mmCIF file of N, CA and C in Angstrom:
data_model
loop_
_atom_site.group_PDB
_atom_site.id
_atom_site.type_symbol
_atom_site.label_atom_id
_atom_site.label_comp_id
_atom_site.label_asym_id
_atom_site.label_seq_id
_atom_site.Cartn_x
_atom_site.Cartn_y
_atom_site.Cartn_z
ATOM 1 N N MET F 1 84.038 33.907 33.721
ATOM 2 C CA MET F 1 83.619 32.712 34.355
ATOM 3 C C MET F 1 84.511 31.507 33.929
ATOM 4 N N ASN F 2 84.805 30.695 34.866
ATOM 5 C CA ASN F 2 85.718 29.608 34.614
ATOM 6 C C ASN F 2 84.954 28.242 35.027
ATOM 7 N N GLU F 3 85.389 27.147 34.308
ATOM 8 C CA GLU F 3 84.744 25.919 34.653
ATOM 9 C C GLU F 3 85.168 25.436 36.101
ATOM 10 N N PRO F 4 84.165 24.943 36.723
ATOM 11 C CA PRO F 4 84.478 24.493 38.128
ATOM 12 C C PRO F 4 85.552 23.418 38.129
ATOM 13 N N ASN F 5 86.434 23.266 39.101
ATOM 14 C CA ASN F 5 87.417 22.194 39.183
ATOM 15 C C ASN F 5 86.826 20.803 39.614
ATOM 16 N N ASP F 6 85.920 20.817 40.423
ATOM 17 C CA ASP F 6 85.238 19.589 40.774
ATOM 18 C C ASP F 6 83.818 19.574 40.308
ATOM 19 N N ARG F 7 83.543 18.663 39.330
ATOM 20 C CA ARG F 7 82.243 18.636 38.669
ATOM 21 C C ARG F 7 80.965 18.514 39.657
ATOM 22 N N ASN F 8 81.334 17.856 40.693
ATOM 23 C CA ASN F 8 80.196 17.624 41.663
ATOM 24 C C ASN F 8 79.995 18.806 42.555
ATOM 25 N N ILE F 9 80.761 19.858 42.578
ATOM 26 C CA ILE F 9 80.596 20.933 43.550
ATOM 27 C C ILE F 9 80.329 22.254 42.613
ATOM 28 N N PHE F 10 79.174 22.916 42.860
ATOM 29 C CA PHE F 10 78.856 24.065 42.069
ATOM 30 C C PHE F 10 78.147 24.954 42.916
ATOM 31 N N GLU F 11 78.050 26.341 42.453
ATOM 32 C CA GLU F 11 77.431 27.283 43.136
ATOM 33 C C GLU F 11 75.940 27.257 42.778
ATOM 34 N N CYS F 12 75.094 26.862 43.792
ATOM 35 C CA CYS F 12 73.649 26.793 43.588
ATOM 36 C C CYS F 12 73.069 28.100 43.545
ATOM 37 N N ILE F 13 72.128 28.416 42.483
ATOM 38 C CA ILE F 13 71.442 29.749 42.439
ATOM 39 C C ILE F 13 69.960 29.469 42.491
ATOM 40 N N ALA F 14 69.514 28.348 42.399
ATOM 41 C CA ALA F 14 68.064 28.146 42.592
ATOM 42 C C ALA F 14 67.874 26.633 43.125
ATOM 43 N N GLU F 15 66.892 26.452 43.922
ATOM 44 C CA GLU F 15 66.598 25.216 44.545
ATOM 45 C C GLU F 15 65.121 24.957 44.823
ATOM 46 N N ARG F 16 64.649 23.753 44.563
ATOM 47 C CA ARG F 16 63.208 23.464 44.763
ATOM 48 C C ARG F 16 63.149 22.120 45.553
ATOM 49 N N VAL F 17 62.358 22.101 46.542
ATOM 50 C CA VAL F 17 62.225 20.842 47.298
ATOM 51 C C VAL F 17 60.723 20.261 47.042
ATOM 52 N N LEU F 18 60.701 19.002 46.637
ATOM 53 C CA LEU F 18 59.376 18.369 46.517
ATOM 54 C C LEU F 18 59.471 17.034 47.106
ATOM 55 N N PHE F 19 58.293 16.321 47.242
ATOM 56 C CA PHE F 19 58.235 14.982 47.860
ATOM 57 C C PHE F 19 57.500 14.161 46.975
ATOM 58 N N ILE F 20 57.859 12.872 46.791
ATOM 59 C CA ILE F 20 57.110 11.865 46.107
ATOM 60 C C ILE F 20 56.173 11.298 47.086
ATOM 61 N N ARG F 21 54.906 11.224 46.930
ATOM 62 C CA ARG F 21 53.846 10.876 47.966
ATOM 63 C C ARG F 21 54.247 9.569 48.476
ATOM 64 N N GLY F 22 54.201 9.440 49.674
ATOM 65 C CA GLY F 22 54.469 8.159 50.470
ATOM 66 C C GLY F 22 53.167 7.470 50.878
ATOM 67 N N VAL F 23 53.299 6.477 51.654
ATOM 68 C CA VAL F 23 52.135 5.667 52.077
ATOM 69 C C VAL F 23 51.570 6.287 53.311
ATOM 70 N N GLY F 24 50.200 6.295 53.469
ATOM 71 C CA GLY F 24 49.504 6.718 54.743
ATOM 72 C C GLY F 24 49.731 8.120 55.037
ATOM 73 N N GLY F 25 49.795 9.043 54.083
ATOM 74 C CA GLY F 25 49.843 10.504 54.361
ATOM 75 C C GLY F 25 51.287 10.949 54.688
ATOM 76 N N ASN F 26 52.265 10.017 54.638
ATOM 77 C CA ASN F 26 53.640 10.484 54.818
ATOM 78 C C ASN F 26 54.070 11.136 53.477
ATOM 79 N N LEU F 27 54.889 12.195 53.688
ATOM 80 C CA LEU F 27 55.352 13.017 52.432
ATOM 81 C C LEU F 27 56.187 12.082 51.566
ATOM 82 N N GLY F 28 56.864 11.090 52.086
ATOM 83 C CA GLY F 28 57.622 10.194 51.129
ATOM 84 C C GLY F 28 59.000 10.690 50.914
ATOM 85 N N THR F 29 59.522 10.292 49.689
ATOM 86 C CA THR F 29 60.834 10.547 49.251
ATOM 87 C C THR F 29 61.087 12.053 49.006
ATOM 88 N N LYS F 30 62.151 12.627 49.649
ATOM 89 C CA LYS F 30 62.446 14.058 49.358
ATOM 90 C C LYS F 30 63.286 14.178 47.976
ATOM 91 N N VAL F 31 62.935 15.084 47.187
ATOM 92 C CA VAL F 31 63.589 15.357 45.923
ATOM 93 C C VAL F 31 63.891 16.774 45.964
ATOM 94 N N THR F 32 65.338 17.105 45.897
ATOM 95 C CA THR F 32 65.688 18.437 45.863
ATOM 96 C C THR F 32 66.275 18.780 44.429
ATOM 97 N N ILE F 33 65.838 19.764 43.748
ATOM 98 C CA ILE F 33 66.333 20.149 42.391
ATOM 99 C C ILE F 33 67.163 21.293 42.664
ATOM 100 N N ARG F 34 68.441 21.323 42.151
ATOM 101 C CA ARG F 34 69.354 22.485 42.331
ATOM 102 C C ARG F 34 69.811 22.808 40.916
ATOM 103 N N ILE F 35 69.841 24.081 40.707
ATOM 104 C CA ILE F 35 70.447 24.648 39.337
ATOM 105 C C ILE F 35 71.562 25.507 39.770
ATOM 106 N N GLY F 36 72.721 25.299 39.074
ATOM 107 C CA GLY F 36 73.870 26.063 39.418
ATOM 108 C C GLY F 36 74.118 27.368 38.574
ATOM 109 N N LYS F 37 75.106 27.950 38.925
ATOM 110 C CA LYS F 37 75.472 29.196 38.226
ATOM 111 C C LYS F 37 76.107 28.896 36.871
ATOM 112 N N PRO F 38 75.614 29.318 35.799
ATOM 113 C CA PRO F 38 76.218 29.095 34.373
ATOM 114 C C PRO F 38 77.673 29.530 34.380
ATOM 115 N N TYR F 39 78.529 28.692 33.598
ATOM 116 C CA TYR F 39 79.902 29.103 33.409
ATOM 117 C C TYR F 39 80.215 28.909 31.986
ATOM 118 N N THR F 40 81.337 29.517 31.438
ATOM 119 C CA THR F 40 81.728 29.527 30.183
ATOM 120 C C THR F 40 82.495 28.170 29.854
ATOM 121 N N ILE F 41 82.409 27.686 28.584
ATOM 122 C CA ILE F 41 83.071 26.515 28.163
ATOM 123 C C ILE F 41 83.621 26.817 26.730
ATOM 124 N N ASP F 42 84.398 25.877 26.296
ATOM 125 C CA ASP F 42 84.812 26.046 24.765
ATOM 126 C C ASP F 42 85.533 27.398 24.564
ATOM 127 N N ASN F 43 86.431 27.756 25.530
ATOM 128 C CA ASN F 43 87.143 29.053 25.419
ATOM 129 C C ASN F 43 86.140 30.252 25.160
ATOM 130 N N GLY F 44 85.055 30.321 25.970
ATOM 131 C CA GLY F 44 84.071 31.302 25.888
ATOM 132 C C GLY F 44 83.014 31.280 24.780
ATOM 133 N N ARG F 45 83.133 30.320 23.971
ATOM 134 C CA ARG F 45 82.204 30.181 22.841
ATOM 135 C C ARG F 45 80.659 29.682 23.258
ATOM 136 N N ASN F 46 80.670 28.933 24.340
ATOM 137 C CA ASN F 46 79.434 28.494 24.873
ATOM 138 C C ASN F 46 79.376 28.459 26.328
ATOM 139 N N SER F 47 78.288 28.134 26.882
ATOM 140 C CA SER F 47 78.158 28.219 28.390
ATOM 141 C C SER F 47 77.503 26.832 28.832
ATOM 142 N N ALA F 48 77.742 26.479 30.138
ATOM 143 C CA ALA F 48 77.027 25.281 30.648
ATOM 144 C C ALA F 48 76.388 25.659 31.963
ATOM 145 N N CYS F 49 75.423 24.812 32.370
ATOM 146 C CA CYS F 49 74.712 25.158 33.698
ATOM 147 C C CYS F 49 74.606 23.813 34.390
ATOM 148 N N PRO F 50 75.197 23.686 35.636
ATOM 149 C CA PRO F 50 74.966 22.534 36.476
ATOM 150 C C PRO F 50 73.529 22.257 36.929
ATOM 151 N N VAL F 51 73.131 20.886 36.974
ATOM 152 C CA VAL F 51 71.884 20.581 37.588
ATOM 153 C C VAL F 51 72.064 19.325 38.341
ATOM 154 N N GLU F 52 71.336 19.344 39.600
ATOM 155 C CA GLU F 52 71.387 18.134 40.354
ATOM 156 C C GLU F 52 69.864 17.822 40.764
ATOM 157 N N ILE F 53 69.475 16.604 40.775
ATOM 158 C CA ILE F 53 68.226 16.215 41.157
ATOM 159 C C ILE F 53 68.318 15.248 42.258
ATOM 160 N N GLU F 54 68.652 15.640 43.508
ATOM 161 C CA GLU F 54 68.982 14.829 44.578
ATOM 162 C C GLU F 54 67.790 14.062 45.048
ATOM 163 N N GLY F 55 67.938 12.749 45.324
ATOM 164 C CA GLY F 55 66.909 11.803 45.739
ATOM 165 C C GLY F 55 66.273 11.114 44.585
ATOM 166 N N LEU F 56 66.776 11.324 43.377
ATOM 167 C CA LEU F 56 66.322 10.416 42.267
ATOM 168 C C LEU F 56 67.513 10.168 41.311
ATOM 169 N N ILE F 57 67.886 11.146 40.517
ATOM 170 C CA ILE F 57 69.106 10.790 39.575
ATOM 171 C C ILE F 57 70.415 11.446 39.986
ATOM 172 N N GLY F 58 70.485 12.319 40.951
ATOM 173 C CA GLY F 58 71.738 13.006 41.372
ATOM 174 C C GLY F 58 72.125 13.962 40.415
ATOM 175 N N ARG F 59 73.440 14.188 40.162
ATOM 176 C CA ARG F 59 74.113 15.098 39.379
ATOM 177 C C ARG F 59 73.951 14.697 37.953
ATOM 178 N N THR F 60 73.386 15.537 37.146
ATOM 179 C CA THR F 60 73.230 15.285 35.645
ATOM 180 C C THR F 60 74.455 15.848 34.908
ATOM 181 N N ARG F 61 74.451 15.591 33.624
ATOM 182 C CA ARG F 61 75.555 16.211 32.731
ATOM 183 C C ARG F 61 75.068 17.799 32.793
ATOM 184 N N ASP F 62 76.015 18.611 32.672
ATOM 185 C CA ASP F 62 75.788 19.997 32.657
ATOM 186 C C ASP F 62 75.046 20.365 31.366
ATOM 187 N N ILE F 63 74.069 21.222 31.521
ATOM 188 C CA ILE F 63 73.274 21.608 30.347
ATOM 189 C C ILE F 63 73.923 22.760 29.605
ATOM 190 N N VAL F 64 74.083 22.638 28.274
ATOM 191 C CA VAL F 64 74.851 23.556 27.461
ATOM 192 C C VAL F 64 73.955 24.409 26.732
ATOM 193 N N GLY F 65 74.452 25.746 26.521
ATOM 194 C CA GLY F 65 73.710 26.672 25.779
ATOM 195 C C GLY F 65 74.753 27.618 25.028
ATOM 196 N N ILE F 66 74.152 28.509 24.290
ATOM 197 C CA ILE F 66 75.081 29.356 23.501
ATOM 198 C C ILE F 66 75.594 30.524 24.334
ATOM 199 N N ASP F 67 75.078 30.800 25.441
ATOM 200 C CA ASP F 67 75.571 31.831 26.374
ATOM 201 C C ASP F 67 74.932 31.430 27.784
ATOM 202 N N PRO F 68 75.361 32.253 28.809
ATOM 203 C CA PRO F 68 74.813 31.740 30.199
ATOM 204 C C PRO F 68 73.311 31.872 30.321
ATOM 205 N N ILE F 69 72.713 32.824 29.653
ATOM 206 C CA ILE F 69 71.239 32.845 29.732
ATOM 207 C C ILE F 69 70.507 31.586 29.041
ATOM 208 N N ASP F 70 71.063 31.344 27.929
ATOM 209 C CA ASP F 70 70.526 30.123 27.217
ATOM 210 C C ASP F 70 70.785 28.842 28.038
ATOM 211 N N ALA F 71 71.959 28.685 28.618
ATOM 212 C CA ALA F 71 72.265 27.570 29.421
ATOM 213 C C ALA F 71 71.305 27.425 30.582
ATOM 214 N N LEU F 72 71.170 28.618 31.233
ATOM 215 C CA LEU F 72 70.236 28.518 32.441
ATOM 216 C C LEU F 72 68.805 28.351 32.007
ATOM 217 N N HIS F 73 68.346 28.848 30.934
ATOM 218 C CA HIS F 73 66.981 28.638 30.417
ATOM 219 C C HIS F 73 66.785 27.113 30.104
ATOM 220 N N SER F 74 67.823 26.576 29.452
ATOM 221 C CA SER F 74 67.762 25.180 29.097
ATOM 222 C C SER F 74 67.737 24.275 30.265
ATOM 223 N N ALA F 75 68.583 24.586 31.257
ATOM 224 C CA ALA F 75 68.505 23.790 32.582
ATOM 225 C C ALA F 75 67.227 23.855 33.208
ATOM 226 N N ILE F 76 66.390 24.959 33.277
ATOM 227 C CA ILE F 76 65.230 25.054 33.819
ATOM 228 C C ILE F 76 64.151 24.322 32.971
ATOM 229 N N LYS F 77 64.263 24.331 31.595
ATOM 230 C CA LYS F 77 63.347 23.560 30.830
ATOM 231 C C LYS F 77 63.530 22.014 30.996
ATOM 232 N N PHE F 78 64.892 21.691 31.194
ATOM 233 C CA PHE F 78 65.217 20.290 31.464
ATOM 234 C C PHE F 78 64.635 19.772 32.728
ATOM 235 N N THR F 79 64.599 20.572 33.863
ATOM 236 C CA THR F 79 64.083 20.192 35.154
ATOM 237 C C THR F 79 62.565 20.072 35.046
ATOM 238 N N ASP F 80 61.993 21.161 34.332
ATOM 239 C CA ASP F 80 60.554 21.105 34.130
ATOM 240 C C ASP F 80 60.057 19.850 33.424
ATOM 241 N N ALA F 81 60.792 19.494 32.235
ATOM 242 C CA ALA F 81 60.384 18.247 31.550
ATOM 243 C C ALA F 81 60.541 17.040 32.357
ATOM 244 N N PHE F 82 61.572 17.037 33.181
ATOM 245 C CA PHE F 82 61.869 15.841 34.171
ATOM 246 C C PHE F 82 60.767 15.590 35.104
ATOM 247 N N LEU F 83 60.344 16.809 35.654
ATOM 248 C CA LEU F 83 59.264 16.736 36.688
ATOM 249 C C LEU F 83 57.870 16.341 36.029
ATOM 250 N N SER F 84 57.656 16.833 34.785
ATOM 251 C CA SER F 84 56.423 16.599 34.155
ATOM 252 C C SER F 84 56.326 15.107 33.817
ATOM 253 N N GLU F 85 57.411 14.511 33.314
ATOM 254 C CA GLU F 85 57.410 13.113 33.045
ATOM 255 C C GLU F 85 57.303 12.307 34.305
ATOM 256 N N LEU F 86 57.865 12.712 35.445
ATOM 257 C CA LEU F 86 57.768 11.997 36.605
ATOM 258 C C LEU F 86 56.456 12.120 37.326
ATOM 259 N N SER F 87 55.690 13.324 36.991
ATOM 260 C CA SER F 87 54.322 13.406 37.554
ATOM 261 C C SER F 87 53.306 12.505 36.856
ATOM 262 N N LEU F 88 53.684 11.839 35.670
ATOM 263 C CA LEU F 88 52.839 11.006 34.964
ATOM 264 C C LEU F 88 52.675 9.665 35.719
ATOM 265 N N SER F 89 53.654 9.289 36.492
ATOM 266 C CA SER F 89 53.662 7.987 37.243
ATOM 267 C C SER F 89 53.659 8.149 38.825
ATOM 268 N N LYS F 90 53.990 9.362 39.358
ATOM 269 C CA LYS F 90 54.282 9.653 40.776
ATOM 270 C C LYS F 90 53.317 10.831 41.147
ATOM 271 N N VAL F 91 52.909 10.890 42.362
ATOM 272 C CA VAL F 91 52.362 12.101 42.947
ATOM 273 C C VAL F 91 53.271 12.960 43.578
ATOM 274 N N LEU F 92 53.578 14.130 43.121
ATOM 275 C CA LEU F 92 54.605 15.015 43.725
ATOM 276 C C LEU F 92 53.873 16.044 44.589
ATOM 277 N N ARG F 93 54.520 16.379 45.691
ATOM 278 C CA ARG F 93 53.952 17.301 46.660
ATOM 279 C C ARG F 93 54.995 18.356 47.139
ATOM 280 N N TRP F 94 54.434 19.580 47.418
ATOM 281 C CA TRP F 94 55.252 20.594 47.959
ATOM 282 C C TRP F 94 55.572 20.184 49.499
ATOM 283 N N PRO F 95 56.567 20.752 50.198
ATOM 284 C CA PRO F 95 56.687 20.420 51.520
ATOM 285 C C PRO F 95 55.597 20.655 52.430
ATOM 286 N N ASP F 96 54.671 21.480 52.092
ATOM 287 C CA ASP F 96 53.457 21.731 52.899
ATOM 288 C C ASP F 96 52.362 20.585 52.662
ATOM 289 N N GLY F 97 52.625 19.663 51.822
ATOM 290 C CA GLY F 97 51.722 18.559 51.526
ATOM 291 C C GLY F 97 50.746 18.805 50.273
ATOM 292 N N GLU F 98 50.741 20.097 49.830
ATOM 293 C CA GLU F 98 49.858 20.451 48.678
ATOM 294 C C GLU F 98 50.474 19.797 47.430
ATOM 295 N N GLN F 99 49.571 19.294 46.493
ATOM 296 C CA GLN F 99 50.090 18.550 45.281
ATOM 297 C C GLN F 99 50.779 19.584 44.447
ATOM 298 N N TYR F 100 51.820 19.114 43.857
ATOM 299 C CA TYR F 100 52.604 19.863 42.818
ATOM 300 C C TYR F 100 51.989 19.689 41.536
ATOM 301 N N GLU F 101 51.765 20.725 40.795
ATOM 302 C CA GLU F 101 51.235 20.580 39.416
ATOM 303 C C GLU F 101 52.314 20.904 38.380
ATOM 304 N N ALA F 102 52.862 19.852 37.815
ATOM 305 C CA ALA F 102 53.795 19.995 36.737
ATOM 306 C C ALA F 102 53.310 20.873 35.516
ATOM 307 N N THR F 103 54.155 21.749 34.938
ATOM 308 C CA THR F 103 53.652 22.467 33.832
ATOM 309 C C THR F 103 53.972 21.642 32.591
#
């Protein structure tokens, strides 16, 4: 695995779409979370995983781990923590309108 040439372009391997509750029953702001394919860094000694939270903070710094599985796991934990924190002040909904329960 090699580092991507353009930091903002990555192969997405998982995506979640949520909405921040709008006014009057409107779903509101669309938030798309994308997690990319992990890649090796530091001459193969570590790995990193791209993350994007479109609609809020955009592309984040790549999440680093000791290997691809650790980087992917840490990226998922990062997005879960971000959504949990966001849900303290905002109502998040799935595309069908059902409330999203952050873990």
